[in-house]
Coordinates of C-alpha atoms in Angstrom, one line a residue:
H724 CA -0.1 -0.1 -0.1
S725 CA 1.0 3.6 -0.3
G726 CA -1.0 5.0 2.4
T727 CA -1.9 4.2 6.1
P728 CA -2.5 0.4 6.6
V729 CA -6.1 0.4 8.0
L730 CA -7.5 -2.6 6.2
T731 CA -4.0 -4.2 5.3
A732 CA -2.6 -4.1 9.1
E733 CA -1.1 -7.3 10.5
F734 CA -3.6 -9.3 12.7
P735 CA -2.4 -9.2 16.2
G736 CA -4.1 -12.4 17.5
L737 CA -7.5 -12.9 18.6
E738 CA -6.9 -11.8 22.4
P739 CA -5.0 -8.4 21.6
Y740 CA -7.7 -7.7 19.0
Y741 CA -10.9 -8.4 20.8
E742 CA -9.4 -6.2 23.7
L743 CA -11.1 -3.3 21.9
L744 CA -14.6 -5.0 22.2
K745 CA -14.1 -5.3 25.9
E746 CA -13.0 -1.4 26.1
C747 CA -15.8 -0.5 23.9
L748 CA -18.6 -2.4 25.7
K749 CA -17.9 -0.4 28.8
R750 CA -18.5 2.8 27.1
K751 CA -22.1 4.1 26.1
P752 CA -23.1 3.4 22.4
E753 CA -23.7 7.3 21.9
A754 CA -20.0 8.0 22.8
L755 CA -18.9 5.5 20.1
L756 CA -21.2 6.8 17.5
D757 CA -19.7 10.5 18.1
E758 CA -16.2 8.8 17.2
L759 CA -17.7 7.4 14.1
K760 CA -19.3 10.8 13.2
T761 CA -15.9 12.5 13.8
S762 CA -14.3 9.8 11.5
G763 CA -16.5 10.9 8.6
L764 CA -16.6 7.1 7.3
R765 CA -18.8 6.9 4.5
G766 CA -20.1 3.7 2.6
R767 CA -17.8 1.8 0.6
G768 CA -20.3 0.0 -1.4
G769 CA -20.6 2.8 -4.0
A770 CA -23.1 5.3 -2.5
G771 CA -20.8 7.0 0.0
F772 CA -23.5 7.4 2.5
P773 CA -22.4 8.3 6.3
T774 CA -22.2 5.4 8.5
A775 CA -22.9 7.0 11.9
F776 CA -25.9 8.3 10.4
K777 CA -27.3 5.1 9.2
L778 CA -26.4 3.6 12.5
E779 CA -27.9 6.2 14.5
S780 CA -31.1 6.3 12.4
C781 CA -31.5 2.7 13.1
R782 CA -30.9 3.0 16.8
N783 CA -33.5 5.8 17.1
S784 CA -36.1 3.8 15.1
P785 CA -38.7 2.0 17.5
G786 CA -38.6 -1.7 17.9
D787 CA -36.7 -4.4 19.8
I788 CA -35.4 -6.2 16.6
K789 CA -33.3 -5.0 14.6
F790 CA -30.6 -6.3 12.1
L791 CA -27.1 -5.5 10.6
V792 CA -26.7 -7.0 7.2
C793 CA -23.1 -7.2 5.6
N794 CA -23.3 -6.9 1.7
A795 CA -20.5 -9.2 0.9
D796 CA -22.0 -10.1 -2.6
E797 CA -19.3 -8.4 -4.4
G798 CA -20.4 -8.8 -7.9
D799 CA -18.0 -6.1 -10.0
P800 CA -15.9 -7.8 -12.4
G801 CA -12.4 -7.6 -11.5
A802 CA -13.1 -6.6 -7.8
Y803 CA -11.9 -8.6 -4.8
S804 CA -11.1 -6.3 -2.3
D805 CA -14.2 -7.7 -0.1
R806 CA -12.9 -11.2 -0.7
Y807 CA -9.3 -10.1 0.9
I808 CA -11.2 -8.9 4.0
L809 CA -13.5 -12.0 4.2
E810 CA -10.6 -14.3 3.7
Q811 CA -7.5 -12.5 5.2
Q812 CA -8.8 -10.4 7.7
P813 CA -12.1 -11.8 8.8
H814 CA -11.8 -10.6 12.3
S815 CA -11.6 -7.0 11.1
L816 CA -15.4 -7.6 9.6
L817 CA -16.6 -9.6 12.7
L818 CA -15.4 -7.0 15.2
G819 CA -16.7 -4.0 13.1
M820 CA -20.2 -5.8 13.0
L821 CA -20.0 -6.3 16.7
L822 CA -19.4 -2.7 17.4
A823 CA -21.8 -1.6 14.8
G824 CA -24.3 -3.8 16.3
Y825 CA -23.6 -2.3 19.8
M826 CA -23.9 1.4 18.3
M827 CA -27.2 0.6 16.6
G828 CA -29.1 -1.8 19.2
A829 CA -28.9 -4.8 17.0
R830 CA -28.5 -8.5 18.2
M831 CA -28.2 -10.2 15.0
G832 CA -25.7 -9.9 12.2
V833 CA -26.4 -11.3 8.7
L834 CA -23.5 -12.1 6.5
Y835 CA -24.7 -12.2 2.8
I836 CA -21.5 -13.8 0.9
R837 CA -21.7 -14.4 -2.8
G838 CA -22.0 -18.1 -3.7
E839 CA -18.9 -17.6 -5.9
Y840 CA -16.7 -17.3 -2.7
P841 CA -16.7 -20.6 -1.1
E842 CA -13.5 -20.2 0.6
S843 CA -14.7 -16.9 2.1
I844 CA -17.7 -18.6 3.3
R845 CA -15.6 -21.2 4.9
V846 CA -13.0 -18.9 6.5
M847 CA -16.0 -16.5 7.9
R848 CA -17.8 -19.4 9.6
A849 CA -14.6 -20.7 11.1
A850 CA -13.6 -17.0 12.4
I851 CA -17.1 -17.0 14.0
D852 CA -16.6 -20.3 15.5
E853 CA -13.4 -19.2 17.0
A854 CA -14.6 -15.7 18.2
R855 CA -17.6 -17.5 19.7
K856 CA -15.3 -20.1 21.7
A857 CA -13.3 -17.3 23.1
G858 CA -16.6 -15.6 24.5
Y859 CA -17.1 -12.6 22.1
I860 CA -20.0 -13.8 20.1
G861 CA -23.3 -14.7 22.0
E862 CA -25.3 -13.9 25.1
N863 CA -24.2 -11.3 27.4
I864 CA -20.8 -10.9 25.7
V865 CA -17.9 -10.6 28.2
G866 CA -20.4 -9.8 31.2
S867 CA -21.5 -6.4 29.4
G868 CA -25.5 -7.1 29.2
F869 CA -24.7 -7.0 25.1
S870 CA -25.5 -10.2 23.1
F871 CA -25.1 -10.7 19.4
E872 CA -25.3 -13.7 17.0
F873 CA -24.2 -14.1 13.3
K874 CA -25.7 -15.9 10.5
V875 CA -23.9 -16.6 7.2
I876 CA -26.1 -16.7 4.1
E877 CA -24.8 -18.4 0.8
A878 CA -26.1 -15.8 -1.9
Q879 CA -27.4 -17.1 -5.2
G880 CA -25.3 -15.0 -7.6
A881 CA -27.7 -12.3 -8.8
Y882 CA -26.4 -9.0 -9.2
I883 CA -29.1 -7.0 -8.3
C884 CA -28.9 -8.6 -4.6
G885 CA -26.0 -6.3 -4.0
E886 CA -28.7 -3.5 -3.8
A887 CA -29.6 -2.3 -0.2
T888 CA -33.2 -2.8 -0.5
A889 CA -33.2 -6.1 -2.9
L890 CA -30.9 -7.5 -0.6
P891 CA -33.3 -8.1 2.1
E892 CA -36.1 -9.2 -0.1
S893 CA -33.6 -12.3 -1.1
L894 CA -32.9 -12.9 2.4
E895 CA -36.7 -13.4 3.1
G896 CA -36.7 -15.7 0.3
Q897 CA -38.8 -13.3 -2.1
R898 CA -37.7 -12.3 -5.7
P899 CA -34.6 -9.8 -5.3
E900 CA -36.4 -6.7 -6.3
V901 CA -35.7 -3.1 -5.3
R902 CA -38.1 -1.7 -3.0
V903 CA -39.9 1.6 -3.1
R904 CA -38.2 4.3 -0.9
P905 CA -39.5 5.4 1.8
P906 CA -39.7 3.7 4.1
Y907 CA -36.0 3.5 4.5
P908 CA -34.3 0.1 5.4
T909 CA -33.4 2.0 8.8
Q910 CA -37.2 2.0 9.5
Q911 CA -38.4 -1.1 7.9
G912 CA -35.8 -3.4 6.5
L913 CA -35.5 -7.0 6.8
F914 CA -38.8 -8.8 7.8
N915 CA -40.0 -4.9 8.3
Q916 CA -37.5 -4.5 11.2
P917 CA -35.1 -1.5 11.2
T918 CA -32.1 -2.7 9.3
V919 CA -28.7 -1.5 8.3
V920 CA -27.1 -2.8 5.2
N921 CA -23.5 -2.1 5.0
N922 CA -20.7 -3.3 2.6
V923 CA -17.7 -5.2 4.0
E924 CA -15.1 -2.7 3.7
T925 CA -17.3 -0.2 5.3
L926 CA -17.7 -2.4 8.6
A927 CA -14.0 -3.6 8.5
C928 CA -13.0 0.1 8.9
I929 CA -15.0 0.5 12.2
P930 CA -12.3 -1.2 14.7
F931 CA -9.4 1.2 13.3
I932 CA -11.7 4.1 14.0
L933 CA -12.8 2.9 17.5
Q934 CA -9.3 2.0 18.4
H935 CA -7.3 5.2 17.3
G936 CA -10.3 7.8 17.4
G937 CA -12.1 9.3 14.7
A938 CA -10.0 12.3 14.1
K939 CA -7.0 10.1 13.2
F940 CA -9.2 8.3 10.5
A941 CA -10.7 11.9 9.4
A942 CA -7.1 13.0 8.8
I943 CA -6.5 10.4 6.2
G944 CA -8.0 11.4 2.8
R945 CA -9.2 14.4 1.5
G946 CA -12.4 16.6 2.6
K947 CA -15.2 14.6 2.8
S948 CA -13.6 11.3 1.4
T949 CA -11.8 10.2 4.7
G950 CA -9.9 7.1 5.3
T951 CA -8.5 4.7 2.9
K952 CA -9.8 2.7 -0.1
L953 CA -8.8 -1.1 -1.1
L954 CA -8.3 -1.3 -4.9
S955 CA -8.1 -4.3 -7.1
L956 CA -5.6 -3.8 -10.0
D957 CA -5.9 -6.7 -12.5
G958 CA -3.7 -8.5 -15.2
H959 CA -3.7 -5.4 -17.4
F960 CA -1.3 -3.8 -14.8
N961 CA 2.6 -4.8 -14.6
K962 CA 2.2 -5.2 -11.0
P963 CA -1.3 -6.6 -10.2
G964 CA -2.7 -6.9 -6.7
L965 CA -4.6 -5.3 -4.0
Y966 CA -3.5 -2.1 -2.8
E967 CA -4.7 0.1 -0.1
V968 CA -4.5 3.8 -0.8
D969 CA -5.5 7.1 1.2
M970 CA -8.4 8.6 -0.4
G971 CA -7.4 11.6 -2.6
T972 CA -4.6 9.3 -4.0
P973 CA -4.0 10.6 -7.8
L974 CA -4.8 8.0 -10.4
S975 CA -1.3 8.7 -12.1
V976 CA 0.1 7.2 -8.5
V977 CA -2.3 4.2 -8.6
I978 CA -1.7 3.3 -12.2
D979 CA 2.3 4.2 -12.8
E980 CA 3.9 3.8 -9.2
L981 CA 1.5 1.1 -7.6
G982 CA 0.6 -0.8 -10.9
G983 CA 3.9 0.0 -12.7
G984 CA 1.8 1.1 -15.4
F985 CA -0.1 -0.8 -18.1
R986 CA 1.0 -3.7 -20.0
H987 CA -0.5 -2.7 -23.2
S988 CA -1.5 0.8 -24.7
I989 CA -4.7 2.1 -23.0
K990 CA -6.6 4.9 -25.1
A991 CA -9.1 5.9 -22.4
M992 CA -10.1 5.1 -18.8
H993 CA -13.9 5.1 -17.5
I994 CA -14.1 5.7 -14.0
G995 CA -17.5 4.7 -12.1
G996 CA -20.6 3.8 -14.2
P997 CA -22.6 0.7 -13.7
L998 CA -19.5 -1.3 -13.0

């Protein structure tokens, strides 16, 4: 990576890593939400919606049952940044979901992983078992009064299922069709309960933010685009691979320095769009 290792930092081991969960569960959810607001973290799935606003909106929605859904249905061709987190850094996602669940008042986290990623499904299930055995998942976690469970769902390989309102439809066993908004998922989502749907990379940023403080995360990047971003550089580059860059990194740096330039002559680059 060329920037700050937020998502690519080395995993220190289960006990030291989940020490953060113990610390955070001693604090009020509102205090943690304030850190998240300070960080400026926005959705990494494409829409760039402020994460703290979503969690807070769900927290303030009436209802005893609330759901946190992780969208791991990575459908874009040539993208494998979610896959890296699922397979190489599974606990950053689990801890991010536990902390998000605590902040929003949810007791259930659903991992919706694309069916073409059998390895990711296997690794995430193993990580959940490992964390549960250590007492970080389940009823009354580390005596805090907070309980949280995970459910892993194998997705059926439809691109539309990655859309935030179509995904709950798919989870309920319906046709995955985009719902009319309002109501927004944070008011009526999965099984008509308040629901937050976030992308893998977004949730995996939360542990860093609560470990180092929102201001440190906000200092990385540029303007409203704070933090880092994982980029998948494919075989068209001389140095393909996964790179973590600070937001605001010029494309020339990504292409020439990190990717080592293109392997063939390129006429144009198309940024964004449907894929």
